[in-house]
mmCIF file of C-alpha atoms in Angstrom:
data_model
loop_
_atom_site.group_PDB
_atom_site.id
_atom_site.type_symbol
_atom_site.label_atom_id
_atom_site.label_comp_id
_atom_site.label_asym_id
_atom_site.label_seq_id
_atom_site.Cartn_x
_atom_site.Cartn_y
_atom_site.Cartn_z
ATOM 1 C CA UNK A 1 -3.846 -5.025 -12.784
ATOM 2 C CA UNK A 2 -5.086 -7.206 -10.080
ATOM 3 C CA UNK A 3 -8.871 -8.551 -10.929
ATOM 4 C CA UNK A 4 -12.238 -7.780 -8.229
ATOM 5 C CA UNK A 5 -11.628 -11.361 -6.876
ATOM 6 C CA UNK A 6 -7.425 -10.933 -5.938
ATOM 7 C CA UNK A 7 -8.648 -7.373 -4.629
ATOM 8 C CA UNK A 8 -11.582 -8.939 -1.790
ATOM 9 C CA UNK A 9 -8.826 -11.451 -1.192
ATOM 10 C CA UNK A 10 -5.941 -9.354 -0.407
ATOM 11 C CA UNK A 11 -8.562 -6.471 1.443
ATOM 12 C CA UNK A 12 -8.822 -9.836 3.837
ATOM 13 C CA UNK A 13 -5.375 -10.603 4.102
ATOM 14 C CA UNK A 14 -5.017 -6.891 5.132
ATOM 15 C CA UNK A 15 -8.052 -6.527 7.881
ATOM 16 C CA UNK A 16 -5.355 -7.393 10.692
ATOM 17 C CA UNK A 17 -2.334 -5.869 9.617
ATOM 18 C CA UNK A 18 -1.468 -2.460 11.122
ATOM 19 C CA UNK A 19 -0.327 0.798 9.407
ATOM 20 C CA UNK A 20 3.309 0.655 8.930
ATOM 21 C CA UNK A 21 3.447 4.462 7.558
ATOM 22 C CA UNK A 22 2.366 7.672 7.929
ATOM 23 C CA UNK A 23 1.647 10.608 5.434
ATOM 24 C CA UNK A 24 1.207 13.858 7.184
ATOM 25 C CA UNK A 25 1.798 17.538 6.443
ATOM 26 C CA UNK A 26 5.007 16.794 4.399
ATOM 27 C CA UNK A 27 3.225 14.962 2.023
ATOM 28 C CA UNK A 28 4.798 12.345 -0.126
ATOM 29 C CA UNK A 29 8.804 12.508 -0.901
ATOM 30 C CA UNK A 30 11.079 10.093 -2.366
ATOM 31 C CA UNK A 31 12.721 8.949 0.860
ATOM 32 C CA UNK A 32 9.303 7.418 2.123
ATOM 33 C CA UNK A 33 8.687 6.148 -1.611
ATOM 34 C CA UNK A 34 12.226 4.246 -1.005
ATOM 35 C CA UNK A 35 11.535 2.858 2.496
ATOM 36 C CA UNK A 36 7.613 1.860 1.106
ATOM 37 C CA UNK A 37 9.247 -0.286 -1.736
ATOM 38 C CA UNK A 38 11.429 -1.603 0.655
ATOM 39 C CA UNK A 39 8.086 -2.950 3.031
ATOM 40 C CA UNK A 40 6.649 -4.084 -0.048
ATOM 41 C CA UNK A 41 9.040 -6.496 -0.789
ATOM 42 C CA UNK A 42 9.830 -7.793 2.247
ATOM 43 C CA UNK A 43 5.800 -8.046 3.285
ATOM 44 C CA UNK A 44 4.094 -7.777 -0.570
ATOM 45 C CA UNK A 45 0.599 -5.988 1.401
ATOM 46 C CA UNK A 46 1.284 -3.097 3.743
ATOM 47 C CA UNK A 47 -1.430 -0.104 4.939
ATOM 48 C CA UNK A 48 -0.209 3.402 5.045
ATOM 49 C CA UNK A 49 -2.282 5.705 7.408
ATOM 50 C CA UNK A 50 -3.003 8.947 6.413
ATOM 51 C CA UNK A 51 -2.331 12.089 9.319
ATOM 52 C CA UNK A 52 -4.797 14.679 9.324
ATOM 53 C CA UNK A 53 -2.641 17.635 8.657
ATOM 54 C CA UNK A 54 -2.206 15.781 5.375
ATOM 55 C CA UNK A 55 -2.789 19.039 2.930
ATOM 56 C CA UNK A 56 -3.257 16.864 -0.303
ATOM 57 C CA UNK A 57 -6.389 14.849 -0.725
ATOM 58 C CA UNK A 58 -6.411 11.400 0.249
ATOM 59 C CA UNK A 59 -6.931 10.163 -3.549
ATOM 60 C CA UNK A 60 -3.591 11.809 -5.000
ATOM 61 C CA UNK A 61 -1.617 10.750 -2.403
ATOM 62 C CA UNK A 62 -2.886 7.141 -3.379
ATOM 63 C CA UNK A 63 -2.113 7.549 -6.461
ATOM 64 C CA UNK A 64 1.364 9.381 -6.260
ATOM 65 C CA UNK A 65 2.398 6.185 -3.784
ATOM 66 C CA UNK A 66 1.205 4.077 -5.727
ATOM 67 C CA UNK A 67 2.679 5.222 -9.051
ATOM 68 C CA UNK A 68 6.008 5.647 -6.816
ATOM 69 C CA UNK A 69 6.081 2.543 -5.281
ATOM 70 C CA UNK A 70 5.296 0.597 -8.727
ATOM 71 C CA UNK A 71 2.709 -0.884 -6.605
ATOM 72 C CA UNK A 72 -0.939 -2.048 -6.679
ATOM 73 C CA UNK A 73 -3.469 0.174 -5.276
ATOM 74 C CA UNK A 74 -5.611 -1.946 -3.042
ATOM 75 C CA UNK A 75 -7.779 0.184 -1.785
ATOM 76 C CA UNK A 76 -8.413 3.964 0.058
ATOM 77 C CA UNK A 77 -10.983 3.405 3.366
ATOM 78 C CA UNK A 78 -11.159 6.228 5.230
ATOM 79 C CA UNK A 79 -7.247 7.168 6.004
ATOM 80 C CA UNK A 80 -5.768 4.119 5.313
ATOM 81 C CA UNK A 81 -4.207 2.984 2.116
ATOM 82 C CA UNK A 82 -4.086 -0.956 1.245
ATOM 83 C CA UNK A 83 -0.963 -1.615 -1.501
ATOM 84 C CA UNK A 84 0.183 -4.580 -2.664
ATOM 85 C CA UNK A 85 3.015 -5.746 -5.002
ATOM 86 C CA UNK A 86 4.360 -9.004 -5.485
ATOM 87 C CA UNK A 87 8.107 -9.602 -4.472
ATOM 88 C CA UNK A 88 10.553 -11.051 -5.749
ATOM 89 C CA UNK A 89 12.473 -12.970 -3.408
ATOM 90 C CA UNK A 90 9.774 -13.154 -0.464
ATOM 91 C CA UNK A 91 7.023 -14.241 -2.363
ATOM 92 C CA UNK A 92 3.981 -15.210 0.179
ATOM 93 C CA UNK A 93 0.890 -14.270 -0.730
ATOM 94 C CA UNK A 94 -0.532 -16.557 -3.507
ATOM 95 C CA UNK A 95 -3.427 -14.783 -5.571
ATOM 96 C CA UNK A 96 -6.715 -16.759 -6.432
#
């Protein structure tokens, strides 16, 4: 679980980065799950926009990224997700 403190500091690390995925009508399947833990550890802190068409609500599909991922859940502002998980080869990011 990643403390208040690591989760200001990685929401800065994040302000500049651009969405690298995309959740739309389709929803969440385990082919995106597979490329998203492949961003993570190559880049540890990615955003994932969420489409419009989206039928599920922002909060579960999160969650259900999250969960699938084996990630940290960053943060949800407006239709963007922030996750973050620590890899283990390309290690960058150094928490406080």
């Amino acid at each position: 679980m990643l403390t208040g403190k690591q989760k200001r500091f990685l929401r800065s690390k994040a302000n500049p980065i651009q969405p690298i995925f995309q959740v739309g009508k389709g929803g969440v399947n385990s082919n995106m799950i597979k490329q998203i833990q492949e961003a993570l550890e190559a880049r540890e802190l990615i955003k994932i926009s969420i489409l419009q068409n989206c039928e599920e609500p922002r909060e579960e599909v999160a969650q259900a990224v999250a969960k699938g991922a084996k990630a940290e859940l960053v943060q949800v502002i407006g239709n963007v997700i922030i996750l973050y998980k620590e890899s283990k080869e390309n290690k960058e990011i150094i928490l406080p």
